[in-house]
Amino acid sequence: MSLERPRDRSQTVGVTDDGLDYDALADLLGDTVVSRETHRNAEAFVVRPDEVQDALFALRDEAGFDHCSNVTAQEYEDRFESIYHLKKYEDPTQEVSVVVPTSRENPVSQSAEPVYRTADWHEREAYDLVGIEYDDHPDLRRILLPETWQGHPMGLDYNQDKPQVVTLESHANPIADDHKEDGSDTMFLNIGPHHPATHGVLHVETVLSGEQVAHVDPDIGYLHRCEEQMAQNGKYRHEIMPYPDRWDYVSAGILNEWAYARTAEDLAGLDVPEYAQVIRTMSAEFCRIAAHMLALGTFALDVYGEFTATFMYTFRDREVVEDILEDLTGQRLMFNYMRLGGVAWDLPEPREDFFEKIRDFLDGLPEKLDEYHDLITSNEIFQLRCVDTGVLDAETAKQYGATGPVARASGVDYDLRRDDPYGYYDELDWDVITAEEGDNYARVLCRMQEVEQSARIIEQCVDLLEDWPEDDREIQSNVPRTLRPDEDAEIYRAVEGAKGELGIYIRSDGTDKPARFKIRSPCFSNLQTLPEMAEGEYIPDLIASLASLDIVLGEVDR
């Protein structure tokens, strides 16, 4: 079935001038709906586990929900539950959730993979960590933990103190197929883990036909970070905020912090002063620039092994950004600057020196970007390696839930800063960058142009902050010492991270800690597109395609 968005919005079920008509959506789903739930920013329909595909096909094809942004799995005392968080690329403020309960004795439900390809990895994660099984799933096996792992770590009865005893014979031999079979035209090749081109501990199982890539299977999960479980053991007010910095740990800390702040603030009904929103917006865009600079340098390194000029130039400029962020937050990578209801403290004194440092950086940025274009994008070798390689078309990007520069370079005009506004973005003048080509070259250009837009945003924020009345510089709202959101309150919220949609689902049990904390990582969904981009290409193009995704493994397996 086609994933194309219905052309005539008047024919899209549930859409009204005032938003979504959930009663109309309930009529569309008919008898598949068992009951309804009210989540904080979207209604949820509870459907039977053997009618998941019927419900999702109807919502996708008749109501326009073409973006399965996240899948959350959790266990209750009396049941297991999967939640499909659905949005529209055309308008992500139109959201709905599909809740699928299953019994504890037989935790099996239909797979959503035939409807949304991105459900493949998300359901494998749900099976791996929680223990829910999905009928008709094409490849239901563990994704974050080894196949030899015993139990499901996010399950209620999981014993964390029980040692994982695995005999040597039980370990899979990673090079068992690393030879050319008699009569076979293909060869199995392991790329990574611990390979410079895989940016950390990524293992890419690759099947080659001659020099061309016949099949690719990214093997993730070597970090085993347990970030969700650690967040579930932290109190809302102060003990969770340090963790988001560690997801995309290379530069994007404040963007990550904002994802948690936005979700928890909406869950607890907290306001954020306007002055703090401007500071948040400015600091987040500095993080976006730092992340894109790193992506640019490592991309050049991967594509033509250029470890001197370009890589060092990007780090030179990234260091200036880190200096500014250090002045603001006191830290260089793990900022821990946001607080629920605002930010930790005001701008550094003297403010004039801080603003002057920012303006010096912004004034010199156009020349630096021209330099990068001379070094990279106008380089003939770079163009030969990147133009028309690793092509990802828009509809395929949507099927996999791709977001951020990866989707925008394929023509998917989707940016939560504009489409689901938060912070101070909707008060500022800036553009969403898109491209139509969808190749490795387009993804690089998209990030470089986004740096220019981030600079525009920062400049406007500085103008506002310079003239902000001293008596009105409120950095935090009045937040209770202990937060206890209503029992069974549920919410999914997201922000536009450097890599794309970074979302968080939280379910409250009425205590001061989340009962369930689920992270929607843009790197996780974006990496899933790699086989679509690389199969049929040459090995060097596979490396370029992987680099163009700009993944951070710490955010992939969380």
Coordinates of C-alpha atoms in Angstrom, one line a residue, residues 149 216 429-430 456:
W149 CA 20.9 -13.0 27.1
V216 CA 23.5 -4.8 5.1
D429 CA 12.7 34.6 11.4
W430 CA 14.4 31.6 10.0
R456 CA 20.3 33.6 12.2

